[in-house]
Coordinates of C-alpha atoms and ligand atoms in Angstrom, one line a residue:
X30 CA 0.0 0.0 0.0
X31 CA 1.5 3.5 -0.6
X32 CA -0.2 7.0 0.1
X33 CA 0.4 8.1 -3.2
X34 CA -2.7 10.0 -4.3
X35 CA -3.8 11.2 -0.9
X36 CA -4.0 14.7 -0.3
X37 CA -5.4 17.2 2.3
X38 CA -8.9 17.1 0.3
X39 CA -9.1 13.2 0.3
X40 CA -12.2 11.7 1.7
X41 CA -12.4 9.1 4.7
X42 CA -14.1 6.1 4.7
X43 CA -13.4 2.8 6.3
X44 CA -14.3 0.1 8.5
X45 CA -14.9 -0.9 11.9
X46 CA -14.5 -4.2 13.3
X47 CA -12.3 -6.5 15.9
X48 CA -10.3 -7.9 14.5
X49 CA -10.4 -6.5 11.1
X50 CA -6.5 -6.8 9.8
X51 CA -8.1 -9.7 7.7
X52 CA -10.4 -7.6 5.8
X53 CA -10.1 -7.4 2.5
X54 CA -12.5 -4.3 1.7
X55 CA -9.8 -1.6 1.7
X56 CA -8.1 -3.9 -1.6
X57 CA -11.7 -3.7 -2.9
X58 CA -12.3 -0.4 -2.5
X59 CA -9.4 1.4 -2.8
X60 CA -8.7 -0.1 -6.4
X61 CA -11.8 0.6 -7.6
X62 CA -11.6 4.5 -6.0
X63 CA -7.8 4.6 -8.0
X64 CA -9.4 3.3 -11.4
X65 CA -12.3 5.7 -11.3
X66 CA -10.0 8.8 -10.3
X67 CA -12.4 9.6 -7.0
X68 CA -10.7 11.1 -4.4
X69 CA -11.0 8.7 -1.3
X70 CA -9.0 6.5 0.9
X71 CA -10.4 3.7 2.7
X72 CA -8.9 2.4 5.9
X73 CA -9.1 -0.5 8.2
X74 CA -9.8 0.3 12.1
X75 CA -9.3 -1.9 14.7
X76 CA -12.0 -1.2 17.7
X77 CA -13.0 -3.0 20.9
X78 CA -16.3 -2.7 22.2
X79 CA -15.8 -0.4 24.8
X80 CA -15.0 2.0 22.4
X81 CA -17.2 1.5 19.6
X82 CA -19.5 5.0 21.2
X83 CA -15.9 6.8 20.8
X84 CA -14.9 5.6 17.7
X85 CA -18.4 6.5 15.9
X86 CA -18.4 10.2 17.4
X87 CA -14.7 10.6 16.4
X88 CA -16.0 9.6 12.4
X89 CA -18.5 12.3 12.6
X90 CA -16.1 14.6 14.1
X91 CA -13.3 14.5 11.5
X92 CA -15.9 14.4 8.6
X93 CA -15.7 10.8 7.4
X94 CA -17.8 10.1 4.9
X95 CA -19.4 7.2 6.3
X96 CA -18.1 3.4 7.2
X97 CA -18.6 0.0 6.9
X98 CA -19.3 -2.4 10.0
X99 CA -18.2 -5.8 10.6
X100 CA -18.4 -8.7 13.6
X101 CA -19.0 -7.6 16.3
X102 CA -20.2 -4.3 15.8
X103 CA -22.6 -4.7 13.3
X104 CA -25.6 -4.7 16.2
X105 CA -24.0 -2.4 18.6
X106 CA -23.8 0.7 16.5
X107 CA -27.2 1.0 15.9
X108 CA -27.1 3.2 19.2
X109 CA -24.7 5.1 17.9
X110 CA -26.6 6.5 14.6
X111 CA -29.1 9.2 13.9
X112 CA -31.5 6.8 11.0
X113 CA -31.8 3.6 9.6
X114 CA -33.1 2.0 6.9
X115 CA -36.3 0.1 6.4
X116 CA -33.9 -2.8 5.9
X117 CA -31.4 -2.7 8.4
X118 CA -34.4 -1.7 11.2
X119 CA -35.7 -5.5 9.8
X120 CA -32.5 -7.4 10.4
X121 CA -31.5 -5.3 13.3
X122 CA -28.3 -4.7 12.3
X123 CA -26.0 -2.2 10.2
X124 CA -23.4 -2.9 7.9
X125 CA -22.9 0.3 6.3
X126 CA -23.2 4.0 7.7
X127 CA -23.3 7.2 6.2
X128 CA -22.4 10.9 7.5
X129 CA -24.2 13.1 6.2
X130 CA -25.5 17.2 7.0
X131 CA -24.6 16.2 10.5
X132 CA -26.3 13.1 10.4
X133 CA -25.2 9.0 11.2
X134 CA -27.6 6.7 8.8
X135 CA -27.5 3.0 8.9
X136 CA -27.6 0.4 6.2
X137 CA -28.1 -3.0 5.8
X138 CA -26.6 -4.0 2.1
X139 CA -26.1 -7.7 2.5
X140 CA -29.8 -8.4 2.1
X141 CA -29.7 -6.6 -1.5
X142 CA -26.3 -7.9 -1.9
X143 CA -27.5 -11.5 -1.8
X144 CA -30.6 -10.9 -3.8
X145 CA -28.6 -9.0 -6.7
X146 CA -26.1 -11.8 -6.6
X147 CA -28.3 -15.0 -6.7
X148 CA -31.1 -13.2 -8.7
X149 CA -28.4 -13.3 -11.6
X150 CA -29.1 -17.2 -11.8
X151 CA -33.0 -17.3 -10.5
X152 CA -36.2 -14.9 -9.7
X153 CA -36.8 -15.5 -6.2
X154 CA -40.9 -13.9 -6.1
X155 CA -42.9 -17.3 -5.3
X156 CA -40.5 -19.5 -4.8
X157 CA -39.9 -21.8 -1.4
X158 CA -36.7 -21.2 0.2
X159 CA -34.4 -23.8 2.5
X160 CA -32.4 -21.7 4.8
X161 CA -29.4 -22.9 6.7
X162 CA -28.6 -20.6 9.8
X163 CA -30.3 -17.9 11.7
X164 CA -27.3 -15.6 12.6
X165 CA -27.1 -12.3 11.2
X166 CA -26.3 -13.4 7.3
X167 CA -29.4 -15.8 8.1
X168 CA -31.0 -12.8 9.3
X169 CA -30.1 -10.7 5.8
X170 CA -30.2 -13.6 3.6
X171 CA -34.0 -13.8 4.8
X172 CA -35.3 -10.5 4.7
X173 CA -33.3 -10.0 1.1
X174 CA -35.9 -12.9 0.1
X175 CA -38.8 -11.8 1.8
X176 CA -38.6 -8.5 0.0
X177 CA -37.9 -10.7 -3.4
X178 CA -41.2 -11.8 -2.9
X179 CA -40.3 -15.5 -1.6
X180 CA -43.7 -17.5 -0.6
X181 CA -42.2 -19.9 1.9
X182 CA -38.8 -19.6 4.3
X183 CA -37.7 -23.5 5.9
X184 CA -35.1 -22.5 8.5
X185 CA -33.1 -25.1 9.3
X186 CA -30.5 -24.0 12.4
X187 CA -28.5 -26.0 14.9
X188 CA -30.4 -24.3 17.7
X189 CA -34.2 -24.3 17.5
X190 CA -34.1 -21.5 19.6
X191 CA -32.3 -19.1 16.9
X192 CA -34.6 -20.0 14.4
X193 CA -37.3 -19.3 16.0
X194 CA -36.3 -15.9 16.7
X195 CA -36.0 -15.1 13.1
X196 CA -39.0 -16.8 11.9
X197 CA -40.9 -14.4 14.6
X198 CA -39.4 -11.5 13.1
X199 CA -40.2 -12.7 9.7
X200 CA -43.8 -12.9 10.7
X201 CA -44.0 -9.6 12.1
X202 CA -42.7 -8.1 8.9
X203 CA -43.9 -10.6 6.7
X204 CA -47.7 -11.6 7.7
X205 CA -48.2 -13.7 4.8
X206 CA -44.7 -15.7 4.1
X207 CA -45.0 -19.2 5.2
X208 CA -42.2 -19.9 7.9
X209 CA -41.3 -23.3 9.4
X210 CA -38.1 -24.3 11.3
X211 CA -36.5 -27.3 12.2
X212 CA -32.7 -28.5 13.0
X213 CA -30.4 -30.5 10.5
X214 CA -30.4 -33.6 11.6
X215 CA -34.4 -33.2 11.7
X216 CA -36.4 -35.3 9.4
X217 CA -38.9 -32.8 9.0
X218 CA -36.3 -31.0 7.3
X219 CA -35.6 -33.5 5.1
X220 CA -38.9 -33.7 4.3
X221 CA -39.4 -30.2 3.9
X222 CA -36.3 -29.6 1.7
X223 CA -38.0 -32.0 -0.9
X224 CA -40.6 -28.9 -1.5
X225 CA -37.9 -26.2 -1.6
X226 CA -36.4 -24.7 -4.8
X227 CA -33.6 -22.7 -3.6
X228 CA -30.9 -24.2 -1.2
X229 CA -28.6 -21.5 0.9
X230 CA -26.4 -22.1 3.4
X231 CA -26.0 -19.0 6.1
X232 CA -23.5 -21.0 8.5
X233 CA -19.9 -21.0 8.4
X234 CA -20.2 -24.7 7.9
X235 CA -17.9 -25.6 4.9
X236 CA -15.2 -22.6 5.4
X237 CA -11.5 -23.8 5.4
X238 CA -11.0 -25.0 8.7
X239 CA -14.9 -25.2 9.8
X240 CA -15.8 -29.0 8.9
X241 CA -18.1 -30.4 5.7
X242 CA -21.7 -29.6 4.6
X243 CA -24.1 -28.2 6.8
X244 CA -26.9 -30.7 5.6
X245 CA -26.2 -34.3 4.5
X246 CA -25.4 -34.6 0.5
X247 CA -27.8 -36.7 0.5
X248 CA -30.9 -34.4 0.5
X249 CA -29.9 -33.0 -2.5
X250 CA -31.7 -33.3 -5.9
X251 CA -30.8 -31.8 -9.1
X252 CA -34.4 -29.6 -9.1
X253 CA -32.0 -28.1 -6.1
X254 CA -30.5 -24.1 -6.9
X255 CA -28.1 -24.4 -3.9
X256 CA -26.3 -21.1 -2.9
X257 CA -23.4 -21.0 -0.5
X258 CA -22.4 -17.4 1.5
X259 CA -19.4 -18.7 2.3
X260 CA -16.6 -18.1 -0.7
X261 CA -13.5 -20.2 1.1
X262 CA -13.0 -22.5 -0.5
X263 CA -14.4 -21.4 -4.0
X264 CA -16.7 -24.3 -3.5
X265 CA -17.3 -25.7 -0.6
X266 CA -18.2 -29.3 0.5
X267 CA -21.9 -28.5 -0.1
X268 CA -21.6 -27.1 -2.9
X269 CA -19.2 -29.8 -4.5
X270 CA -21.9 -32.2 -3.8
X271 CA -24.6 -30.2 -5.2
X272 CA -22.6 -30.0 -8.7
X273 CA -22.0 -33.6 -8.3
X274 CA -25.8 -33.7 -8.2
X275 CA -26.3 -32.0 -10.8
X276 CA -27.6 -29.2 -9.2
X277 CA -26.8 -25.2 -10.2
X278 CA -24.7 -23.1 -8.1
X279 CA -22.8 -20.4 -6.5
X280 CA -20.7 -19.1 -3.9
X281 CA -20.8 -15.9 -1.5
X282 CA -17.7 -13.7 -3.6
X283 CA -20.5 -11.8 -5.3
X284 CA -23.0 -11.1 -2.1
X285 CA -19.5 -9.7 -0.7
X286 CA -18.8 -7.6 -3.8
X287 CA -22.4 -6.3 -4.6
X288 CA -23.0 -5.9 -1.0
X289 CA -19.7 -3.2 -1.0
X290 CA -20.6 -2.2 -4.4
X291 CA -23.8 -0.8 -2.5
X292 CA -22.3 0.8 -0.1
X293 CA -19.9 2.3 -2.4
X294 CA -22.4 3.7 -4.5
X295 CA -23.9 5.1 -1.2
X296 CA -20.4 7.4 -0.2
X297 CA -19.6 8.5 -3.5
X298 CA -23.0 8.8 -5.6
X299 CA -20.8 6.8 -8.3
X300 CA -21.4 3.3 -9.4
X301 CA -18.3 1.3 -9.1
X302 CA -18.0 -1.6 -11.7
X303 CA -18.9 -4.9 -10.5
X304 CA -16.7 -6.8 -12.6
X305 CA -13.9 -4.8 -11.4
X306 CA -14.6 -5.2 -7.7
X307 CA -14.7 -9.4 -8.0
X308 CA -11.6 -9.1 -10.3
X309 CA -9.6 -7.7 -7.1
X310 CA -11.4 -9.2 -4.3
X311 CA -10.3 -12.9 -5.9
X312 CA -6.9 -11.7 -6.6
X313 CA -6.5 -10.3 -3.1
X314 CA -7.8 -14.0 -1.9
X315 CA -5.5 -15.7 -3.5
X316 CA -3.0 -14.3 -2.5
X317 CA -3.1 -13.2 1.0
X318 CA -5.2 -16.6 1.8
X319 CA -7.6 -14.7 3.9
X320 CA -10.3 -15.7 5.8
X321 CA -13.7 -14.6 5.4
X322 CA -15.2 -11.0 6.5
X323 CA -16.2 -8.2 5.0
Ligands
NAP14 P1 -23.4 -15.7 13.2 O1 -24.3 -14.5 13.4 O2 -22.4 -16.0 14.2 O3 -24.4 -16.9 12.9 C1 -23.8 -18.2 12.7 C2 -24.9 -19.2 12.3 O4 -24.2 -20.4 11.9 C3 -25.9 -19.6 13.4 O5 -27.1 -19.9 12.8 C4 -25.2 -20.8 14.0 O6 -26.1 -21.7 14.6 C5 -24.6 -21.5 12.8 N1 -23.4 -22.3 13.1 C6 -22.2 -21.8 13.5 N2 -21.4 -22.8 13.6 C7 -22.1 -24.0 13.3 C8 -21.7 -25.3 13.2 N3 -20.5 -25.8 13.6 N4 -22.7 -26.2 12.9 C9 -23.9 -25.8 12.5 N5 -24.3 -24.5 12.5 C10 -23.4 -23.6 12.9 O7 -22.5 -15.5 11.9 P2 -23.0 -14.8 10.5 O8 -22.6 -13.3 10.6 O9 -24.4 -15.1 10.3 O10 -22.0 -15.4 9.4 C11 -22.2 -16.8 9.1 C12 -21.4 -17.1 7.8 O11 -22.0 -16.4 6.7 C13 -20.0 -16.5 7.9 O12 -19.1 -17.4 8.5 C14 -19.6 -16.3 6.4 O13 -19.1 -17.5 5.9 C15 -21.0 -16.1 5.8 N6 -21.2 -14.7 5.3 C16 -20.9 -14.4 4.1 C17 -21.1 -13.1 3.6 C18 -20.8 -12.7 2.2 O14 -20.8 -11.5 1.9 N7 -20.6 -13.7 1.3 C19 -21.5 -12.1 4.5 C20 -21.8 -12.4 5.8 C21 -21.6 -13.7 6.3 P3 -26.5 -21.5 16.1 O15 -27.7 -20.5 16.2 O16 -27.0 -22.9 16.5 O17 -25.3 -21.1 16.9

């Protein structure tokens, strides 16, 4: 990295997260800021809880432009801000925030993210959806569907618990979306996962270093579209058995890029190029070997 370019009128942006050295959104986002000629930098800070009040006041005072949020911030810092969206209010959490007249508003772009990514491959309005997970990409992943116009959510979660805390808030927002849960090893789910369409896994179940699939291979079918957030390994366990299948899929590198193409967009008014983003956010994985996050 060099600070060549950077100058007294750069803008700020960044992001906030602990640990964040990992994070591979300043590659993304400072290549595409160089290629288009706009005059930002985008940094990486490292905050601990205790001084995630501090660290959002000191944004606004310096006159960032806004900032992204990652684990384990990305619930927190809604006390913190001014606004949110109707999205982020539904998933209760924020991934992006801008500053604006004064003002701290918070976003929630991994629910378009996914949609814009999977919708590339198949119209989600009507269909039945099998979700894996009920954490906070469970949470986006869900509401991203629900405004897609999905007819029916399965959530399938290691804790009952979890999921049922998500299919409440579905119904709440969603009176007439079907929701059922059960856990993996379930055979309602089984069942269930028979009558579903669209396949996504919102666990970290298949990352290097986090075990196999998150659902036995063997309740695949080739009717199956299976979609995996997680993007390492390029394909994952479940997703190697679901094109073994014969089934249609895709990974998480484009909910990652569209979901900081979003947020780009929002700082800068511009529209980055898509193609451009994935190009650098794959190079950047190869090489530095980095986990996943934002
Ligand atoms: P989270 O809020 O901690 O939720 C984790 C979810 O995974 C929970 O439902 C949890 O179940 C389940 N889980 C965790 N370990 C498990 C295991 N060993 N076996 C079965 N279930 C397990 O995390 P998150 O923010 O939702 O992130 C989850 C994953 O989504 C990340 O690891 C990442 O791979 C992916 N992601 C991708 C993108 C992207 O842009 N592509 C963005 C965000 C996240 P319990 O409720 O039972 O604990």
């Amino acid at each position: 990295m060099t600070t060549d370019g950077v100058r007294a009128s750069t803008q700020m942006v960044g992001i906030l997260g602990w640990p964040v050295r990992h994070s591979l959104s300043p590659v993304m986002h400072n290549s595409e800021f160089r290629r288009l000629g706009l005059d930002y930098v985008y940094l990486a800070w490292e905050v601990a809880p205790e001084f995630l009040e501090q660290a959002a006041r000191g944004l606004r005072a310096l006159g960032a432009v806004g900032y992204n949020v990652t684990i384990p911030h990305k619930q927190a810092i809604v006390t913190c801000l001014d606004e949110l969206s109707a999205e982020a209010k539904m998933i209760g959490a924020v991934n992006v925030v801008c500053l604006k007249d004064g003002r701290a508003i918070g976003y929630n772009t991994d629910a378009a993210g996914w949609r814009d990514d999977i919708e590339q491959d198949i119209p989600l309005a009507g269909r039945s959806l099998f979700l894996i997970g009920a954490g906070g990409a469970a949470r986006a992943v869900a509401v991203g569907a629900c405004l897609a116009g999905v007819r029916r959510i399965v959530i399938c979660n290691r804790r009952y618990e979890t999921a049922e805390a998500l299919a409440e808030i579905l119904h709440h927002h969603f009176p007439k979306l079907q929701v059922e849960c059960g856990g993996p090893t379930s055979g309602e789910c089984h069942q269930r996962i028979r009558e579903c369409e669209v396949i996504v896994n919102a666990t970290p179940v298949g990352m290097a270093g986090h075990g196999g699939s998150p659902i036995p291979a063997e309740w695949l079918a080739p009717t199956h579209y299976v979609y995996d957030t997680v993007y390492t390994p390029a394909e994952t366990p479940l997703l190697r058995a679901a094109r073994e299948r014969g089934c249609k899929t895709r990974n998480g590198i484009g909910m990652l890029v569209r979901q900081g193409a979003r947020a780009f967009r929002l700082w800068t008014g511009v529209d980055p190029d898509i193609t451009e983003m994935e190009k650098t956010l794959v190079r950047a994985l190869t090489s530095s070997g980095s986990p996943e996050g934002t």
